[in-house]
Coordinates of C-alpha atoms in Angstrom, one line a residue:
X1 CA 119.1 95.7 91.1
X2 CA 116.2 95.4 88.7
X3 CA 114.5 98.5 87.3
X4 CA 111.4 99.4 89.3
X5 CA 109.6 99.5 85.9
X6 CA 109.8 95.7 85.6
X7 CA 107.0 93.5 86.8
X8 CA 109.6 91.2 88.4
X9 CA 110.8 93.9 90.7
X10 CA 107.8 92.9 92.9
X11 CA 110.1 90.2 94.1
X12 CA 113.4 91.5 95.6
X13 CA 116.0 90.1 97.9
X14 CA 116.4 91.9 101.2
X15 CA 116.4 91.7 105.0
X16 CA 113.5 91.8 107.5
X17 CA 111.5 92.8 109.2
X18 CA 109.8 95.2 106.8
X19 CA 110.0 96.1 103.2
X20 CA 108.6 99.6 103.5
X21 CA 110.1 100.4 106.9
X22 CA 113.4 98.5 106.6
X23 CA 114.3 97.8 103.0
X24 CA 113.0 101.1 101.7
X25 CA 114.8 103.3 104.3
X26 CA 118.1 101.4 103.6
X27 CA 117.7 102.2 99.9
X28 CA 116.9 105.8 100.8
X29 CA 120.2 106.1 102.8
X30 CA 122.1 104.5 100.0
X31 CA 120.6 106.8 97.3
X32 CA 121.4 109.9 99.5
X33 CA 125.1 109.1 99.9
X34 CA 125.5 108.4 96.3
X35 CA 123.9 111.7 95.4
X36 CA 126.1 113.4 98.0
X37 CA 129.2 111.8 96.6
X38 CA 128.2 112.8 93.0
X39 CA 127.9 116.4 94.1
X40 CA 131.6 116.4 95.1
X41 CA 130.8 117.8 98.5
X42 CA 130.8 114.7 100.7
X43 CA 134.1 115.8 102.4
X44 CA 132.4 119.1 103.5
X45 CA 129.7 117.2 105.5
X46 CA 130.0 117.8 109.2
X47 CA 126.6 116.4 110.3
X48 CA 123.8 114.3 109.0
X49 CA 120.3 114.3 110.4
X50 CA 117.4 112.0 109.6
X51 CA 113.7 112.9 110.3
X52 CA 111.1 110.1 110.2
X53 CA 107.5 111.0 109.6
X54 CA 104.2 109.2 109.9
X55 CA 104.2 105.4 110.0
X56 CA 108.0 105.3 109.5
X57 CA 108.2 107.2 112.8
X58 CA 105.4 105.6 114.8
X59 CA 106.6 102.0 114.2
X60 CA 110.2 102.8 113.2
X61 CA 111.9 101.4 116.2
X62 CA 110.1 98.0 116.0
X63 CA 110.7 97.9 112.2
X64 CA 114.4 98.8 112.6
X65 CA 113.9 101.9 110.4
X66 CA 116.6 103.8 112.3
X67 CA 119.1 100.9 111.9
X68 CA 118.2 100.6 108.2
X69 CA 118.9 104.3 107.4
X70 CA 122.3 104.1 109.2
X71 CA 123.1 101.0 107.1
X72 CA 122.1 102.8 103.9
X73 CA 124.2 105.8 104.7
X74 CA 127.1 103.5 105.5
X75 CA 126.9 102.2 101.9
X76 CA 125.0 98.9 102.6
X77 CA 122.2 97.7 100.2
X78 CA 119.4 95.3 101.2
X79 CA 120.1 92.7 98.6
X80 CA 123.7 92.2 99.7
X81 CA 124.0 93.1 103.4
X82 CA 124.5 90.2 105.7
X83 CA 123.2 89.8 109.3
X84 CA 126.8 90.0 110.5
X85 CA 127.4 93.2 108.7
X86 CA 124.3 94.7 110.1
X87 CA 125.4 93.9 113.7
X88 CA 129.0 95.0 113.1
X89 CA 128.0 98.3 111.5
X90 CA 125.6 99.4 114.2
X91 CA 127.9 98.3 117.0
X92 CA 130.7 100.3 115.4
X93 CA 128.5 103.4 115.2
X94 CA 127.3 103.1 118.8
X95 CA 130.8 102.4 120.2
X96 CA 132.7 105.1 118.2
X97 CA 130.0 107.8 117.9
X98 CA 131.0 108.0 114.2
X99 CA 129.2 107.3 111.0
X100 CA 131.2 106.5 107.8
X101 CA 129.3 107.9 104.8
X102 CA 129.4 105.3 102.0
X103 CA 132.4 103.7 103.9
X104 CA 134.5 106.8 102.9
X105 CA 133.8 109.9 105.0
X106 CA 133.9 109.9 108.8
X107 CA 131.7 112.3 110.9
X108 CA 130.3 112.4 114.4
X109 CA 126.9 110.8 114.8
X110 CA 124.7 110.5 117.8
X111 CA 121.8 108.1 117.1
X112 CA 119.5 109.6 119.7
X113 CA 120.1 113.2 118.6
X114 CA 120.6 112.8 114.9
X115 CA 117.5 110.6 114.2
X116 CA 114.3 112.5 114.9
X117 CA 111.0 110.6 115.3
X118 CA 108.4 113.2 114.2
X119 CA 104.7 112.8 115.0
X120 CA 103.9 114.7 111.8
X121 CA 102.4 113.0 108.7
X122 CA 103.4 114.5 105.3
X123 CA 100.5 115.1 103.0
X124 CA 101.9 113.0 100.1
X125 CA 102.4 109.6 101.8
X126 CA 102.2 107.9 105.2
X127 CA 105.8 106.7 105.0
X128 CA 108.2 109.7 104.7
X129 CA 111.8 110.4 105.6
X130 CA 114.0 113.4 105.2
X131 CA 117.9 113.3 105.3
X132 CA 119.8 116.5 105.7
X133 CA 123.6 116.9 105.3
X134 CA 125.2 120.1 106.7
X135 CA 128.6 121.6 106.9
X136 CA 130.4 122.8 110.1
X137 CA 128.6 126.2 109.7
X138 CA 125.2 124.5 109.6
X139 CA 124.8 125.3 105.9
X140 CA 122.7 122.7 104.2
X141 CA 124.7 120.8 101.6
X142 CA 122.1 118.4 100.5
X143 CA 118.6 117.6 101.7
X144 CA 116.2 115.0 100.3
X145 CA 112.8 113.8 101.2
X146 CA 111.8 110.3 100.2
X147 CA 108.6 108.2 100.4
X148 CA 108.6 104.5 101.0
X149 CA 105.6 103.4 98.9
X150 CA 105.5 99.7 99.8
X151 CA 107.4 96.6 98.9
X152 CA 110.8 98.3 99.2
X153 CA 110.0 100.8 96.4
X154 CA 111.0 104.4 97.1
X155 CA 110.5 107.7 95.4
X156 CA 112.0 111.2 96.0
X157 CA 109.5 113.9 96.8
X158 CA 110.3 115.7 93.5
X159 CA 109.4 112.6 91.6
X160 CA 106.3 111.6 93.6
X161 CA 103.9 113.5 91.3
X162 CA 105.3 111.7 88.3
X163 CA 105.0 108.4 90.2
X164 CA 101.3 109.2 90.9
X165 CA 100.7 109.8 87.2
X166 CA 102.0 106.4 86.3
X167 CA 98.3 105.4 85.8
X168 CA 98.8 106.6 82.2
X169 CA 100.0 103.9 79.8
X170 CA 103.8 103.5 79.8
X171 CA 105.4 103.3 76.4
X172 CA 106.5 99.7 77.0
X173 CA 105.4 96.9 74.6
X174 CA 103.1 94.3 76.2
X175 CA 102.4 96.6 79.1
X176 CA 99.0 96.3 80.8
X177 CA 97.0 98.4 83.3
X178 CA 94.1 96.1 84.0
X179 CA 93.0 92.5 83.8
X180 CA 91.0 93.4 80.8
X181 CA 94.1 94.6 79.0
X182 CA 96.1 91.6 80.2
X183 CA 93.5 89.2 78.9
X184 CA 93.4 90.9 75.5
X185 CA 97.2 90.6 75.3
X186 CA 97.1 86.9 76.1
X187 CA 94.4 86.3 73.5
X188 CA 96.1 88.4 70.8
X189 CA 99.5 86.8 71.3
X190 CA 98.0 83.3 72.1
X191 CA 100.2 83.0 75.2
X192 CA 99.8 82.7 78.9
X193 CA 100.1 85.4 81.6
X194 CA 103.6 84.4 82.5
X195 CA 104.7 84.7 78.9
X196 CA 103.3 88.2 78.6
X197 CA 105.3 89.2 81.7
X198 CA 108.4 87.6 80.2
X199 CA 107.8 89.5 76.9
X200 CA 107.2 92.8 78.7
X201 CA 110.2 92.6 81.0
X202 CA 112.5 91.6 78.2
X203 CA 112.5 95.3 77.3
X204 CA 114.7 95.7 80.4
X205 CA 116.5 92.4 80.9
X206 CA 117.2 89.4 78.7
X207 CA 115.1 86.2 78.9
X208 CA 118.2 84.4 80.3
X209 CA 118.6 87.1 83.0
X210 CA 114.9 86.7 83.9
X211 CA 115.3 82.9 84.3
X212 CA 118.5 83.4 86.4
X213 CA 116.8 86.0 88.6
X214 CA 113.8 83.8 89.2
X215 CA 116.1 80.9 90.1
X216 CA 117.9 83.1 92.6
X217 CA 114.6 84.3 94.1
X218 CA 113.4 80.7 94.6
X219 CA 116.7 79.7 96.1
X220 CA 116.5 82.5 98.7
X221 CA 112.8 81.5 99.4
X222 CA 113.8 77.9 100.0
X223 CA 116.7 78.9 102.2
X224 CA 114.4 81.0 104.3
X225 CA 112.1 78.0 104.8
X226 CA 115.0 75.7 105.7
X227 CA 116.5 78.2 108.1
X228 CA 113.2 78.9 109.6
X229 CA 112.4 75.3 110.4
X230 CA 116.0 74.5 111.5
X231 CA 116.3 72.7 114.9
X232 CA 119.0 75.2 115.9
X233 CA 116.2 77.9 116.1
X234 CA 113.8 75.8 118.2
X235 CA 114.3 77.7 121.5
X236 CA 115.2 81.1 120.0
X237 CA 113.2 84.2 120.8
X238 CA 112.5 86.8 118.2
X239 CA 114.0 90.2 118.9
X240 CA 112.0 93.3 119.9
X241 CA 110.5 93.0 123.4
X242 CA 107.5 90.7 122.9
X243 CA 109.7 87.7 123.8
X244 CA 107.9 85.7 121.1
X245 CA 109.4 82.2 120.8
X246 CA 109.9 80.8 117.3
X247 CA 107.2 78.2 116.4
X248 CA 108.2 76.9 113.0
X249 CA 111.0 74.5 114.2
X250 CA 108.6 72.7 116.7
X251 CA 105.8 72.6 114.2
X252 CA 108.1 71.1 111.6
X253 CA 109.3 68.5 114.1
X254 CA 105.7 67.5 114.9
X255 CA 104.8 67.2 111.2
X256 CA 107.8 64.9 110.6
X257 CA 107.3 62.8 113.7
X258 CA 106.3 59.3 112.6
X259 CA 104.4 58.7 115.9
X260 CA 102.0 61.5 115.1
X261 CA 99.0 60.3 112.9
X262 CA 98.5 62.2 109.6
X263 CA 95.0 63.4 108.8
X264 CA 93.1 65.5 106.3
X265 CA 94.5 68.7 107.8
X266 CA 98.1 67.8 107.3
X267 CA 98.5 69.8 104.0
X268 CA 97.1 72.9 105.8
X269 CA 99.7 72.4 108.5
X270 CA 102.5 72.2 106.0
X271 CA 101.3 75.4 104.4
X272 CA 101.3 77.0 107.8
X273 CA 104.8 75.8 108.8
X274 CA 106.3 77.0 105.5
X275 CA 104.7 80.4 105.8
X276 CA 105.6 80.9 109.5
X277 CA 109.2 79.7 109.0
X278 CA 109.8 82.4 106.4
X279 CA 108.0 85.2 108.3
X280 CA 109.9 84.3 111.5
X281 CA 113.1 84.7 109.5
X282 CA 112.0 88.1 108.4
X283 CA 111.0 89.1 112.0
X284 CA 114.5 88.1 113.0
X285 CA 115.9 90.6 110.5
X286 CA 117.3 87.8 108.2
X287 CA 117.4 87.4 104.5
X288 CA 114.0 86.9 102.7
X289 CA 112.3 87.8 99.5
X290 CA 110.0 90.7 99.5
X291 CA 106.8 89.1 98.0
X292 CA 105.4 91.7 97.5
X293 CA 106.3 93.0 101.1
X294 CA 108.3 91.6 104.0
X295 CA 105.2 91.5 106.2
X296 CA 103.7 89.0 103.7
X297 CA 106.8 87.3 102.6
X298 CA 105.9 83.8 103.8
X299 CA 102.8 83.3 101.6
X300 CA 104.2 82.9 98.1
X301 CA 107.1 80.6 99.0
X302 CA 104.7 78.5 101.2
X303 CA 102.2 78.0 98.4
X304 CA 104.9 77.1 95.9
X305 CA 106.6 74.7 98.3
X306 CA 103.2 73.2 99.1
X307 CA 102.6 72.5 95.4
X308 CA 106.0 70.9 95.1
X309 CA 105.4 68.7 98.2
X310 CA 101.8 67.6 97.4
X311 CA 101.4 67.7 93.6
X312 CA 104.7 67.2 91.7
X313 CA 108.4 67.8 92.0
X314 CA 109.0 71.4 91.0
X315 CA 110.8 71.9 87.7
X316 CA 112.3 75.2 86.4
X317 CA 109.3 75.8 84.2
X318 CA 106.9 75.4 87.2
X319 CA 108.8 77.8 89.3
X320 CA 108.9 80.4 86.6
X321 CA 105.3 80.1 85.6
X322 CA 104.2 80.4 89.2
X323 CA 106.4 83.5 90.0
X324 CA 105.8 85.3 86.8
X325 CA 102.0 84.9 87.0
X326 CA 102.1 86.0 90.7
X327 CA 104.1 89.1 89.7
X328 CA 101.5 90.0 87.0
X329 CA 98.8 90.2 89.7
X330 CA 101.1 92.0 92.1
X331 CA 101.9 94.5 89.4
X332 CA 98.2 95.4 89.1
X333 CA 97.9 96.0 92.8
X334 CA 101.0 98.1 92.9
X335 CA 99.9 100.1 89.8
X336 CA 96.2 100.6 90.5
X337 CA 96.1 100.5 94.3
X338 CA 98.8 99.9 96.9
X339 CA 101.0 97.2 98.5
X340 CA 101.7 99.4 101.6
X341 CA 100.2 98.6 104.9
X342 CA 100.7 102.2 106.0
X343 CA 98.6 103.3 103.0
X344 CA 95.9 100.7 102.8
X345 CA 96.1 98.4 105.8
X346 CA 97.1 94.7 105.9
X347 CA 94.8 93.9 103.1
X348 CA 97.4 95.6 100.8
X349 CA 100.1 93.2 102.1
X350 CA 98.7 89.8 103.2
X351 CA 95.7 90.2 100.8
X352 CA 97.9 91.1 97.8
X353 CA 100.3 88.3 98.5
X354 CA 97.5 85.8 98.9
X355 CA 96.0 87.0 95.7
X356 CA 99.3 86.7 93.9
X357 CA 99.9 83.2 95.3
X358 CA 96.4 82.0 94.3
X359 CA 97.0 83.2 90.7
X360 CA 100.3 81.4 90.5
X361 CA 98.9 78.2 91.9
X362 CA 95.9 78.3 89.6
X363 CA 98.3 78.7 86.7
X364 CA 100.2 75.6 87.8
X365 CA 97.0 73.7 88.1
X366 CA 96.2 74.3 84.5
X367 CA 93.8 77.2 85.0
X368 CA 92.7 79.4 82.1
X369 CA 93.5 83.1 82.2
X370 CA 89.9 84.0 83.4
X371 CA 90.2 81.3 86.1
X372 CA 93.6 82.7 87.2
X373 CA 92.0 86.2 87.6
X374 CA 89.1 84.6 89.5
X375 CA 91.5 82.9 91.9
X376 CA 93.3 86.2 92.6
X377 CA 90.0 88.0 93.1
X378 CA 88.6 85.4 95.5
X379 CA 91.7 85.6 97.7
X380 CA 91.6 89.4 98.0
X381 CA 87.9 89.6 98.4
X382 CA 88.2 87.7 101.7
X383 CA 91.0 89.9 103.0
X384 CA 89.1 93.2 102.4
X385 CA 89.1 95.5 105.4
X386 CA 92.0 93.8 107.2
X387 CA 93.8 96.3 109.4
X388 CA 97.5 96.7 110.0
X389 CA 97.9 96.8 113.8
X390 CA 101.4 95.4 114.7
X391 CA 101.8 95.0 118.4
X392 CA 104.7 97.0 119.7
X393 CA 105.5 98.2 116.2
X394 CA 106.9 94.7 115.5
X395 CA 106.2 92.6 112.4
X396 CA 105.3 89.6 114.7
X397 CA 101.8 89.8 116.1
X398 CA 99.5 89.4 114.2
X399 CA 101.7 89.3 111.1
X400 CA 103.3 85.9 111.4
X401 CA 100.1 83.9 111.8
X402 CA 98.4 86.0 109.1
X403 CA 101.0 84.6 106.6
X404 CA 99.8 81.1 107.4
X405 CA 96.2 82.1 106.9
X406 CA 97.0 83.9 103.7
X407 CA 98.7 80.9 102.3
X408 CA 95.7 78.6 103.1
X409 CA 93.3 81.2 101.6
X410 CA 95.4 81.2 98.4
X411 CA 95.1 77.5 98.0
X412 CA 91.4 77.5 98.7
X413 CA 90.9 80.4 96.2
X414 CA 92.7 78.6 93.5
X415 CA 90.7 75.4 94.0
X416 CA 87.4 77.3 94.1
X417 CA 88.3 79.1 90.8
X418 CA 89.2 75.9 89.1
X419 CA 85.9 74.3 90.2
X420 CA 83.7 77.3 89.2
X421 CA 81.3 76.6 86.3
X422 CA 79.8 80.1 86.1
X423 CA 81.2 83.6 85.4
X424 CA 82.2 85.6 88.5
X425 CA 80.1 88.6 89.5
X426 CA 83.1 90.4 90.9
X427 CA 86.1 91.0 88.7
X428 CA 89.7 91.3 89.9
X429 CA 89.8 94.9 88.7
X430 CA 86.7 95.6 90.9
X431 CA 88.3 94.1 94.0
X432 CA 91.6 95.9 93.5
X433 CA 89.8 99.2 93.3
X434 CA 87.6 98.3 96.3
X435 CA 90.7 97.3 98.3
X436 CA 92.3 100.7 97.7
X437 CA 89.2 102.7 98.5
X438 CA 88.7 100.6 101.6
X439 CA 92.2 101.3 102.7
X440 CA 91.8 105.1 102.1
X441 CA 88.6 105.0 104.1
X442 CA 90.2 103.2 107.0
X443 CA 91.1 105.2 110.1
X444 CA 94.8 106.0 110.2
X445 CA 95.1 104.2 113.5
X446 CA 94.6 100.9 111.7
X447 CA 97.2 101.6 109.0
X448 CA 100.6 100.6 110.5
X449 CA 100.8 103.2 113.2
X450 CA 100.4 100.8 116.2
X451 CA 97.8 103.3 117.5
X452 CA 94.7 101.0 117.2
X453 CA 93.5 97.4 117.3
X454 CA 95.7 94.7 118.8
X455 CA 98.5 97.2 119.1
X456 CA 96.8 99.1 121.9
X457 CA 94.9 96.1 123.3
X458 CA 98.1 94.1 123.9
X459 CA 100.7 96.1 126.0
X460 CA 104.4 95.7 125.3
X461 CA 106.3 98.1 127.5
X462 CA 109.7 96.7 126.4
X463 CA 109.0 97.1 122.6
X464 CA 109.4 100.8 121.9

């Protein structure tokens, strides 16, 4: 796994439906059992309890948070676990009433009693989880509280203060905190944004490893598109209680039907089908790339696939330039604002991903560094204020369609930036700060709690 200090860690391989509510909690469980084993006291553990707080609790069932923690405690990690392993592990726990910590230590486990969905919000962050391991005399052996801060990134409570202070310059060569600093680096080194990211992250991994990682990321993105549009999924219904039928296979069939006339809107339709295909894969709990979240995982692959279909066949250099440029923009959101829907609403997920994709596309279109920043700014500016109100706590409505709109907005933003002949009034730094302040001002009901908006307007008795 990449160091969280890398810019590239914005893109990580995992499983759906959520990065902060599924990938993050699985990582938490994995970290906990490794710390428990390192303490030398795993064999003394008689009981493990998990308490979910805030958004992790309120939408935890729909986001499979309880399943994710069990998988993590069982020794599974998001980037390697398969759909079959997920099903087998949970079935085994349910059937036997036993949890095998890190696949080594057996103990009794009752999912209904040992996972507590608390209505409390912890003061530090909206996504919180506590894991407690006790012996037979109910003495606490190890207890950890974690925060899932978006995009699959997690931090222990003890380290959260240090994480919040990361606004201070890190002692990493070629690091940047703002678009102003990034522009200065590009001008000083006479290189593009993607090259700055490559230079920066080479402090952690080699240039060869960066290329290999990006190739794997694009491979997984492409696989998600192909699986999402596969005819075998045409009549399948997404899990969770909404009985939402997959749409991408039928949309793809219509687009490739020779009897259907092609018009000026066809390119937008392809963007939509690519984005919907990936997000339906995520909603089904399958393998996707967090980009920068799972709720928004369809936008970046859709825009890159669109470029490859309508402009030129993608080469290694195109893929790397697009993804590295997108990551630079995502890094600014993660560092100076948030990529968590629970913290700042859907603008922090769909908006950030659209902004990243717009920057990447603008770079491929030959945009200058200021034009790339402008493309990213335009995309986010027109997502400001977007609420996160998942119906039934599921990453389906309105999330899947929002990926299609986010992809189309990214393309429009890049085109507008390339055609601009005047300096923008609003900078990317301005819009990032505005997004974060807007998210903090937003009523908590509209920040991934399923207590407001469509989530209460549309009833789903079978969801929770």
